[in-house]
Amino acid sequence: MNMTVLKTETTIAVPPPSAAVAAPVLRLKLPKARFTSKLMPRLSYVAARVVPPLVMIALLLTVWQILCSRPGATLPAPSKIWTEAYDLIVDPFFVAGPQDIGLGWRVLVSLQRVMIGYGLAGLIGIMLGTIVGQSVWAMRGLDPIFQILRTISPLAWLPISLAAFRDSQPSAIFVIFITAVWPIIINTAVGIRNIPQDYRNVAAVLRLNHFEFFAKIMIPSAAPYIFTGLRIGIGLSWLAIVAAEMLTGGVGIGFFIWDAWNSSRLSDIVVALVYIGLVGFVLDRIVALLATIVTRGTSAN
Amino acid sequence: MTAYLKIDHLSKTFTRGSQETEVLSDITLTIDQGEYVSIIGHSGCGKSTLLNIVAGLTPATLGCVLLEDREVNDPGPDRAVVFQNHSLLPWLTVYDNVRLAVDKVFAAKSRKERHEWIMHKLELVQMAHAKDKRPNEISGGMKQRVGLARALAMEPKVLLLDEPFGALDALTRAHLQDSVMAIHQKLGNTVLMITHDVDEAVLLSDRIVMMTNGPAARIGEVLDVPLPRPRKRLELATSATYLKCRQRVLEFLYERHRFVEAA
């Protein structure tokens, strides 16, 4: 019936001035949007987001420059870092010798270790978390153990894993794994435990088997929780790899810092810190983006 | 003729620690094929528990439920439930929610047949236009329609409705009640509905089962509603039979078995 009302009203050619009732159905001609009128709000939006951090960075660099330019300053000023570590800053992917390579390469080596360790943690963490979340007995048996183990510092695992694997590469990966796995297990378990009884009833009425229930109800329902765990996990992994590499050596970004410290290249260390921060930020954003893509629908409810 | 659905001397006792609470006591009820039966009672009288037992989601303590002379022990698609709060999976579209049921129940059918079946059920509840929407993008009444479509798509022997209109506003509720009546008229489903709305019970049912207050709720009275179908909401408002039925249920609920607030 709505439709007919609409039609009759739109056919009125000239609306009388008192046609306040008809106003919502009138289609007034919109002024043609100009290119600039569309672009300007967007530009100002971007500017409002980008300018404040840039101003703050400039401010911090200035203060740093002033503080470290005094005679007797222990740390290098930004200008000194720029001249001393110019090659590291400008080209992340240069190769000038077996131990003289760009920081991009080192970050990639570290990332590779993180990906293996973190991937394993994700796989095993989700599986264990599902078991703990689903079975009361598994929870009672395993939860206290997990709660104790998760408080152990990542580096404390390193000697044990070196003894077990007798090689630095798998040891570093193990440290990443053991660091990232706890938040994934715990959050997955909480997610599984919080599956609404309604969904379980639906599954029961449909007689879904265990595998179908896992794939079609459990994982999607717990996805927001699982991704919380995964996001905490990736942050912790990136924290742990730097520390682990300082001790195990090799090519990674962590060892680079240790090596630079031993040869008093403070400027290089600062550059490496910036790299680590940026990469950690990007990793976090990637997982967050994955989470929003995968859990659209679920998280809104 | 034996009964289509028979609830036979059913009792349910919940045990928490050493404390036992009898919720349902000696419920016997038979429902014929194609019949629309409502169960009405004050909240906490165990009517939802009864529905859950028929659905197989909760085991009975004593007695049993027989569907076509076979005992019901576990949930299954032959007793599809429309839950009070729709229970659609929020990460699936309307279409995929119904499809989950159809793919499982009619796995033997071809892809095309299943698609047509899904669309047919969505059209039946007038939701085909929203098939690609997610549950959080549609209104409460629409969600309940999809829940109904999902249940109908399982082609159940008995359709179980657990206060399906409880969470809806009055206008949406009336609209949905008309839809359910029309669908019942068309498909001839056997329906068992839980409700606490007297008008709804009289309007929709062939028989109304009135439950006494818990604990240990029993069937207090069973009322036949001899109104001819199809029923029209507006005409019923002045029908003497309708008013008499309504009066009987109200008397039962508010005079003989007044709700005593426990908490």
XYZ file of C-alpha atoms in Angstrom:
564
model
C 0.000 0.000 0.000
C 2.951 2.229 0.636
C 3.919 2.048 -2.967
C 0.645 3.449 -4.250
C 0.834 6.349 -1.884
C 4.301 7.124 -3.088
C 3.249 7.060 -6.709
C 0.345 9.438 -6.413
C 2.407 11.918 -4.544
C 5.325 11.936 -6.917
C 3.037 12.560 -9.864
C 1.982 15.904 -8.442
C 3.882 18.257 -10.695
C 4.257 21.333 -8.535
C 4.050 20.755 -4.803
C 2.091 23.423 -2.975
C 4.167 25.406 -0.510
C 2.332 23.819 2.398
C 3.202 20.276 1.277
C 5.242 19.439 4.319
C 3.666 15.957 4.408
C 4.776 15.194 0.907
C 8.273 16.449 1.544
C 9.944 13.115 2.307
C 8.844 11.577 -0.984
C 9.863 14.456 -3.225
C 13.035 13.919 -5.138
C 14.797 17.221 -5.338
C 17.553 17.583 -7.833
C 20.819 17.418 -6.040
C 23.463 19.919 -7.066
C 26.072 18.081 -9.095
C 28.896 17.091 -6.847
C 32.042 18.820 -7.912
C 35.335 16.999 -7.860
C 36.724 19.381 -5.278
C 33.684 19.262 -3.017
C 34.114 15.491 -2.870
C 37.850 15.588 -2.443
C 38.133 18.358 0.106
C 36.381 16.632 3.026
C 38.408 13.509 2.406
C 41.634 15.457 2.297
C 40.866 17.265 5.509
C 39.967 13.950 7.107
C 43.317 12.455 6.104
C 45.127 15.588 7.202
C 43.446 15.477 10.589
C 44.772 11.948 11.073
C 48.248 12.359 9.626
C 49.308 15.805 10.755
C 49.158 15.323 14.556
C 51.501 12.289 14.642
C 53.894 14.049 12.252
C 53.969 17.117 14.495
C 54.593 14.956 17.549
C 57.413 13.049 15.832
C 59.039 16.300 14.752
C 58.738 17.631 18.283
C 60.265 14.494 19.813
C 63.133 14.508 17.316
C 63.853 18.155 18.132
C 63.957 17.539 21.870
C 66.139 14.484 21.292
C 68.446 16.490 19.033
C 68.811 19.248 21.633
C 69.413 16.832 24.509
C 71.980 14.705 22.686
C 73.866 17.537 20.985
C 75.400 18.689 24.253
C 79.030 17.766 24.779
C 79.326 14.550 26.767
C 76.002 13.123 25.624
C 76.003 9.319 25.884
C 73.498 8.644 23.106
C 73.699 9.750 19.462
C 71.496 12.606 18.264
C 69.163 12.084 15.260
C 71.467 14.019 12.953
C 74.399 11.841 13.960
C 72.346 8.683 13.419
C 71.364 9.921 9.976
C 74.991 10.360 8.891
C 76.384 7.264 10.620
C 73.685 4.788 9.664
C 72.738 6.333 6.345
C 73.070 3.097 4.351
C 70.919 1.170 6.824
C 68.152 3.767 6.774
C 68.013 4.389 3.048
C 68.343 0.872 1.633
C 66.896 -1.998 3.670
C 67.913 -4.597 1.067
C 71.594 -4.085 0.270
C 74.122 -6.898 0.304
C 77.725 -5.809 0.841
C 79.171 -8.986 2.319
C 78.162 -12.083 4.275
C 77.639 -10.164 7.527
C 77.045 -6.713 6.028
C 73.472 -6.806 4.752
C 70.479 -4.491 4.923
C 68.131 -4.581 7.888
C 65.276 -5.655 5.619
C 67.022 -9.001 5.081
C 67.577 -9.460 8.794
C 63.962 -8.643 9.543
C 62.899 -11.201 6.946
C 65.007 -13.900 8.591
C 63.487 -13.059 11.975
C 60.013 -12.987 10.446
C 60.553 -16.419 8.964
C 61.326 -17.829 12.414
C 58.335 -16.019 13.879
C 56.045 -17.349 11.159
C 57.054 -20.972 11.764
C 56.828 -20.703 15.545
C 53.666 -18.621 15.466
C 52.026 -20.835 12.859
C 52.637 -23.891 15.019
C 51.371 -22.006 18.064
C 48.208 -21.042 16.200
C 47.535 -24.580 15.041
C 48.253 -26.323 18.327
C 46.832 -23.482 20.404
C 43.453 -23.594 18.662
C 43.348 -27.388 18.905
C 44.256 -27.494 22.602
C 41.989 -24.553 23.326
C 39.101 -26.360 21.686
C 39.691 -29.434 23.818
C 40.014 -27.407 26.997
C 36.934 -25.363 26.143
C 34.834 -28.367 25.215
C 35.682 -30.853 27.947
C 35.277 -30.026 31.602
C 37.773 -32.732 32.523
C 40.410 -31.440 30.151
C 39.887 -27.968 31.532
C 40.236 -29.047 35.135
C 43.325 -31.092 34.308
C 45.112 -28.736 31.971
C 44.068 -25.245 32.972
C 46.173 -25.040 36.176
C 49.200 -26.308 34.261
C 48.691 -23.727 31.522
C 48.196 -20.952 34.033
C 51.568 -21.726 35.609
C 53.483 -22.349 32.403
C 52.268 -19.153 30.752
C 53.928 -16.986 33.389
C 57.397 -18.314 32.540
C 59.485 -15.778 30.657
C 60.196 -16.746 27.032
C 63.932 -16.529 27.583
C 63.791 -18.941 30.501
C 62.760 -21.625 28.006
C 65.820 -21.022 25.852
C 68.461 -23.085 27.725
C 66.048 -26.022 27.988
C 65.226 -25.877 24.293
C 68.909 -25.494 23.347
C 69.625 -28.599 25.371
C 66.766 -30.456 23.730
C 67.279 -29.405 20.096
C 71.077 -28.855 20.177
C 70.722 -26.176 17.524
C 69.922 -22.480 17.676
C 67.380 -22.358 14.825
C 64.791 -24.803 16.220
C 65.416 -23.420 19.702
C 64.487 -19.899 18.629
C 61.378 -21.236 16.900
C 60.452 -23.167 20.024
C 60.757 -20.036 22.131
C 58.383 -18.222 19.762
C 55.982 -21.134 19.903
C 55.966 -21.392 23.670
C 55.485 -17.641 24.014
C 52.595 -17.313 21.595
C 50.728 -20.501 22.390
C 49.276 -19.613 25.820
C 47.099 -16.647 24.932
C 45.831 -18.570 21.902
C 44.909 -21.619 24.009
C 43.268 -19.591 26.743
C 41.261 -17.307 24.455
C 40.149 -20.179 22.234
C 38.994 -22.100 25.297
C 37.003 -19.108 26.525
C 35.482 -18.701 23.068
C 34.461 -22.350 22.891
C 33.024 -22.242 26.396
C 30.987 -19.174 25.458
C 29.260 -20.771 22.472
C 25.611 -20.006 23.191
C 23.484 -22.993 24.146
C 21.174 -21.980 21.282
C 23.819 -22.827 18.706
C 24.443 -26.158 20.392
C 20.714 -26.856 20.310
C 20.582 -26.037 16.610
C 23.467 -28.413 16.022
C 21.750 -31.087 18.089
C 18.448 -30.789 16.232
C 20.295 -30.996 12.915
C 22.352 -33.925 14.210
C 25.629 -32.367 13.094
C 28.514 -34.774 13.628
C 31.640 -33.772 15.560
C 33.518 -32.547 12.540
C 30.583 -30.526 11.182
C 29.979 -29.043 14.617
C 33.631 -28.054 14.881
C 33.805 -26.477 11.424
C 30.354 -24.937 11.139
C 29.515 -23.875 14.686
C 32.548 -23.910 16.986
C 35.160 -22.156 14.902
C 32.935 -19.374 13.530
C 31.315 -18.816 16.905
C 34.628 -18.658 18.752
C 36.408 -16.750 15.977
C 36.366 -13.341 17.711
C 37.973 -14.883 20.813
C 40.447 -16.906 18.786
C 41.570 -13.784 16.984
C 42.035 -11.950 20.261
C 44.424 -14.737 21.238
C 46.134 -14.675 17.870
C 46.641 -10.931 18.099
C 48.173 -11.103 21.559
C 50.254 -14.039 20.325
C 51.771 -12.234 17.357
C 52.766 -9.308 19.597
C 54.431 -11.604 22.115
C 56.206 -13.557 19.356
C 57.750 -10.432 17.991
C 58.825 -9.402 21.467
C 60.390 -12.798 22.099
C 62.244 -13.240 18.814
C 64.466 -10.205 19.377
C 65.473 -11.422 22.816
C 65.963 -14.994 21.637
C 68.116 -13.975 18.684
C 70.357 -11.882 20.893
C 71.323 -15.100 22.642
C 71.270 -17.619 19.790
C 73.087 -15.529 17.190
C 72.671 -15.959 13.453
C 71.304 -13.429 11.016
C 68.156 -12.021 12.654
C 67.439 -8.501 13.747
C 67.947 -9.403 17.429
C 71.462 -10.592 16.838
C 72.161 -7.468 14.798
C 71.429 -5.334 17.869
C 73.663 -7.465 20.055
C 76.419 -7.345 17.475
C 76.101 -3.561 17.100
C 76.292 -3.163 20.873
C 79.469 -5.231 21.008
C 81.079 -3.026 18.373
C 79.638 0.197 19.854
C 77.531 1.132 16.812
C 74.831 2.900 18.793
C 73.340 4.587 15.736
C 72.735 1.203 14.113
C 70.915 0.028 17.232
C 68.534 2.967 17.111
C 67.755 2.285 13.458
C 67.137 -1.385 14.280
C 64.745 -0.402 17.060
C 62.716 1.669 14.617
C 62.585 -1.306 12.227
C 61.411 -3.615 15.014
C 58.728 -1.193 16.081
C 57.423 -0.692 12.557
C 57.384 -4.404 11.754
C 55.632 -5.226 15.043
C 53.020 -2.585 14.279
C 52.433 -3.971 10.791
C 52.150 -7.548 12.103
C 49.548 -6.486 14.640
C 47.562 -4.660 11.983
C 47.661 -7.622 9.611
C 46.173 -9.942 12.238
C 43.617 -7.292 13.199
C 42.625 -6.901 9.553
C 42.299 -10.676 9.155
C 40.124 -10.708 12.248
C 37.723 -8.093 10.923
C 37.463 -9.912 7.603
C 36.870 -13.335 9.134
C 34.598 -12.339 12.004
C 32.325 -9.907 10.228
C 28.834 -10.753 11.334
C 29.851 -12.592 14.478
C 31.472 -9.765 16.346
C 28.570 -7.422 15.662
C 26.254 -9.724 17.505
C -5.894 -45.279 15.682
C -2.827 -44.738 17.781
C -1.679 -41.228 18.556
C 0.800 -39.478 16.279
C 2.705 -37.872 19.104
C 2.245 -39.271 22.586
C 3.685 -37.891 25.778
C 3.296 -40.751 28.210
C 3.372 -40.320 32.005
C 6.281 -37.981 31.734
C 8.056 -36.602 34.795
C 11.150 -34.507 35.070
C 13.265 -33.979 38.154
C 16.269 -31.707 38.196
C 19.010 -32.674 40.602
C 21.454 -30.109 41.823
C 23.782 -31.553 44.405
C 21.570 -33.266 46.934
C 18.584 -31.055 46.138
C 15.928 -32.510 43.903
C 13.258 -30.413 42.274
C 10.379 -32.009 40.470
C 9.505 -29.745 37.575
C 7.001 -31.801 35.633
C 4.793 -34.449 37.144
C 2.998 -37.195 35.272
C 2.263 -35.408 32.008
C 0.196 -37.412 29.530
C -0.869 -35.867 26.259
C -1.652 -37.177 22.806
C -1.541 -35.109 19.671
C -3.016 -36.152 16.320
C -1.420 -35.562 12.982
C -2.082 -32.058 11.677
C -3.238 -30.814 15.045
C -2.142 -27.468 16.476
C -1.712 -27.746 20.235
C -0.618 -24.944 22.547
C 0.749 -25.306 26.022
C 0.060 -22.335 28.234
C 1.101 -21.638 31.795
C 2.769 -19.095 33.993
C 6.484 -18.656 33.643
C 8.491 -21.229 35.526
C 5.840 -23.910 35.194
C 8.159 -26.095 33.139
C 6.476 -25.713 29.771
C 9.786 -25.019 28.055
C 11.253 -28.069 29.773
C 8.392 -30.104 28.357
C 9.105 -28.820 24.865
C 12.804 -29.546 25.282
C 12.005 -33.103 26.300
C 9.827 -33.579 23.217
C 12.638 -32.072 21.145
C 15.042 -34.520 22.763
C 17.304 -31.769 24.055
C 16.556 -32.676 27.695
C 16.123 -36.274 28.862
C 12.982 -37.198 30.791
C 13.315 -38.631 34.289
C 10.274 -40.903 34.047
C 7.911 -41.750 31.215
C 8.586 -41.218 27.558
C 7.702 -39.427 24.356
C 6.509 -41.506 21.408
C 6.443 -40.193 17.863
C 4.643 -42.575 15.514
C 5.049 -45.266 18.179
C 8.781 -44.846 18.325
C 10.471 -43.563 21.431
C 12.227 -40.223 21.242
C 15.537 -40.066 23.063
C 17.688 -37.587 21.215
C 17.158 -34.456 19.150
C 16.534 -34.787 15.459
C 15.229 -32.916 12.437
C 11.892 -34.774 12.601
C 11.096 -32.507 15.574
C 12.347 -29.143 14.363
C 12.343 -26.368 16.928
C 11.748 -22.658 16.412
C 13.544 -21.169 19.380
C 12.362 -18.171 21.305
C 15.359 -16.063 20.378
C 15.569 -17.200 16.750
C 19.004 -18.894 17.200
C 20.169 -18.039 13.727
C 23.894 -18.301 13.198
C 25.039 -14.677 12.865
C 27.949 -15.429 10.542
C 25.706 -17.033 7.922
C 23.319 -15.285 5.566
C 19.594 -15.974 5.742
C 19.970 -18.359 2.828
C 22.938 -20.162 4.361
C 21.156 -20.534 7.696
C 18.356 -22.437 6.002
C 20.837 -24.193 3.779
C 22.722 -25.604 6.773
C 19.557 -27.485 7.693
C 18.658 -28.501 4.149
C 22.150 -29.746 3.286
C 22.140 -31.904 6.384
C 18.615 -33.286 6.177
C 18.388 -33.699 2.403
C 21.987 -34.621 1.652
C 20.745 -37.155 -0.890
C 19.010 -34.589 -3.068
C 20.745 -32.770 -5.911
C 22.152 -29.297 -5.509
C 19.434 -27.788 -7.663
C 16.641 -29.514 -5.787
C 18.062 -28.303 -2.493
C 18.321 -24.741 -3.778
C 14.715 -24.805 -4.916
C 13.660 -26.273 -1.583
C 15.434 -23.491 0.322
C 13.942 -20.787 -1.864
C 10.505 -22.329 -1.570
C 10.650 -22.243 2.213
C 11.959 -18.686 2.231
C 9.103 -17.647 -0.037
C 6.655 -19.405 2.257
C 7.703 -17.135 5.125
C 8.057 -14.149 2.761
C 11.773 -13.796 3.326
C 13.133 -14.653 -0.125
C 13.916 -10.996 -0.755
C 16.398 -10.930 2.145
C 18.184 -14.170 1.388
C 21.641 -12.575 1.213
C 21.290 -10.547 4.400
C 22.891 -11.528 7.667
C 20.747 -11.942 10.784
C 21.963 -8.691 12.345
C 20.786 -6.790 9.286
C 17.138 -7.820 9.597
C 14.464 -7.120 12.210
C 13.403 -9.406 15.045
C 10.244 -10.491 13.260
C 12.197 -11.293 10.118
C 14.703 -13.344 12.097
C 11.861 -15.353 13.578
C 10.500 -15.909 10.057
C 13.854 -17.259 8.959
C 13.939 -19.481 12.046
C 10.548 -20.783 10.989
C 11.753 -21.337 7.436
C 14.737 -23.265 8.752
C 12.474 -25.477 10.856
C 9.999 -26.021 8.005
C 12.851 -26.833 5.651
C 13.646 -29.915 7.718
C 10.162 -31.187 6.859
C 9.558 -32.157 10.467
C 6.903 -34.553 11.654
C 6.221 -32.217 14.537
C 6.996 -28.523 14.541
C 7.947 -27.311 17.997
C 7.506 -23.603 18.678
C 9.067 -22.307 21.889
C 7.343 -18.978 22.541
C 8.204 -17.977 18.998
C 6.551 -14.578 19.179
C 7.502 -13.740 22.748
C 10.235 -11.251 21.946
C 8.304 -9.353 19.271
C 6.205 -6.208 19.419
C 2.421 -6.600 19.206
C 2.026 -5.645 15.553
C 4.856 -7.822 14.310
C 3.554 -10.623 16.463
C 0.070 -10.428 14.957
C 1.539 -10.404 11.470
C 3.666 -13.440 12.198
C 0.784 -15.280 13.836
C -1.219 -14.822 10.644
C 1.689 -16.218 8.660
C 1.982 -19.243 10.926
C -1.770 -19.831 10.616
C -1.601 -19.616 6.845
C 1.358 -21.990 6.700
C -0.337 -24.441 9.030
C -3.425 -24.291 6.838
C -1.364 -24.919 3.733
C 1.029 -27.620 4.917
C -1.046 -29.272 7.637
C 1.875 -29.558 10.047
C 1.523 -31.008 13.473
C 2.461 -28.179 15.809
C 3.235 -28.030 19.505
C 3.588 -24.449 20.687
C 4.591 -22.987 24.022
C 3.054 -19.641 24.836
C 2.033 -17.387 27.675
C -0.290 -15.273 25.560
C -3.957 -16.218 25.948
C -5.155 -14.586 22.729
C -2.388 -16.207 20.756
C -3.260 -19.624 22.166
C -6.964 -19.305 21.348
C -6.368 -17.825 17.925
C -3.929 -20.465 16.718
C -4.745 -23.706 18.488
C -7.068 -26.612 18.036
C -6.473 -27.507 21.654
C -5.016 -25.591 24.574
C -3.191 -27.458 27.314
C -3.171 -25.463 30.537
C -0.449 -26.222 33.036
C -0.616 -25.729 36.779
C 2.081 -23.802 38.557
C 5.366 -25.454 39.339
C 7.128 -27.089 41.014
C 5.739 -30.435 39.943
C 3.529 -28.869 37.294
C 0.739 -30.996 35.888
C -1.729 -30.608 33.081
C -4.556 -28.746 34.752
C -7.057 -28.683 31.954
C -7.285 -29.270 28.219
C -9.568 -26.996 26.247
C -10.836 -27.691 22.743
C -11.110 -24.633 20.553
C -14.003 -25.422 18.201
C -13.457 -22.436 15.939
C -13.655 -23.147 12.208
C -10.592 -22.546 10.046
C -9.473 -20.408 8.360
C -9.767 -18.038 11.269
C -9.841 -14.294 10.866
C -8.491 -12.192 13.669
C -11.066 -9.423 13.285
C -14.088 -11.669 13.044
C -12.994 -13.633 16.085
C -13.000 -10.548 18.258
C -16.780 -10.704 18.340
C -17.199 -14.469 18.127
C -18.944 -15.918 21.168
C -16.960 -19.161 20.998
C -13.710 -17.245 20.902
C -14.654 -15.130 23.890
C -15.783 -18.182 25.807
C -12.522 -20.028 25.161
C -10.556 -16.974 26.103
C -12.581 -16.630 29.286
C -11.936 -20.257 30.221
C -8.172 -19.889 29.845
C -8.122 -16.612 31.737
C -10.130 -18.126 34.565
C -7.742 -21.028 34.764
C -4.654 -18.844 34.794
C -5.793 -15.992 36.987
C -8.343 -17.503 39.353
C -7.614 -21.133 39.941
C -3.872 -21.119 39.372
C -2.752 -17.631 40.172
C 0.922 -17.033 39.653
C 2.757 -16.827 42.942
C 5.914 -14.798 42.672
C 8.652 -16.953 44.067
C 11.596 -14.619 43.971
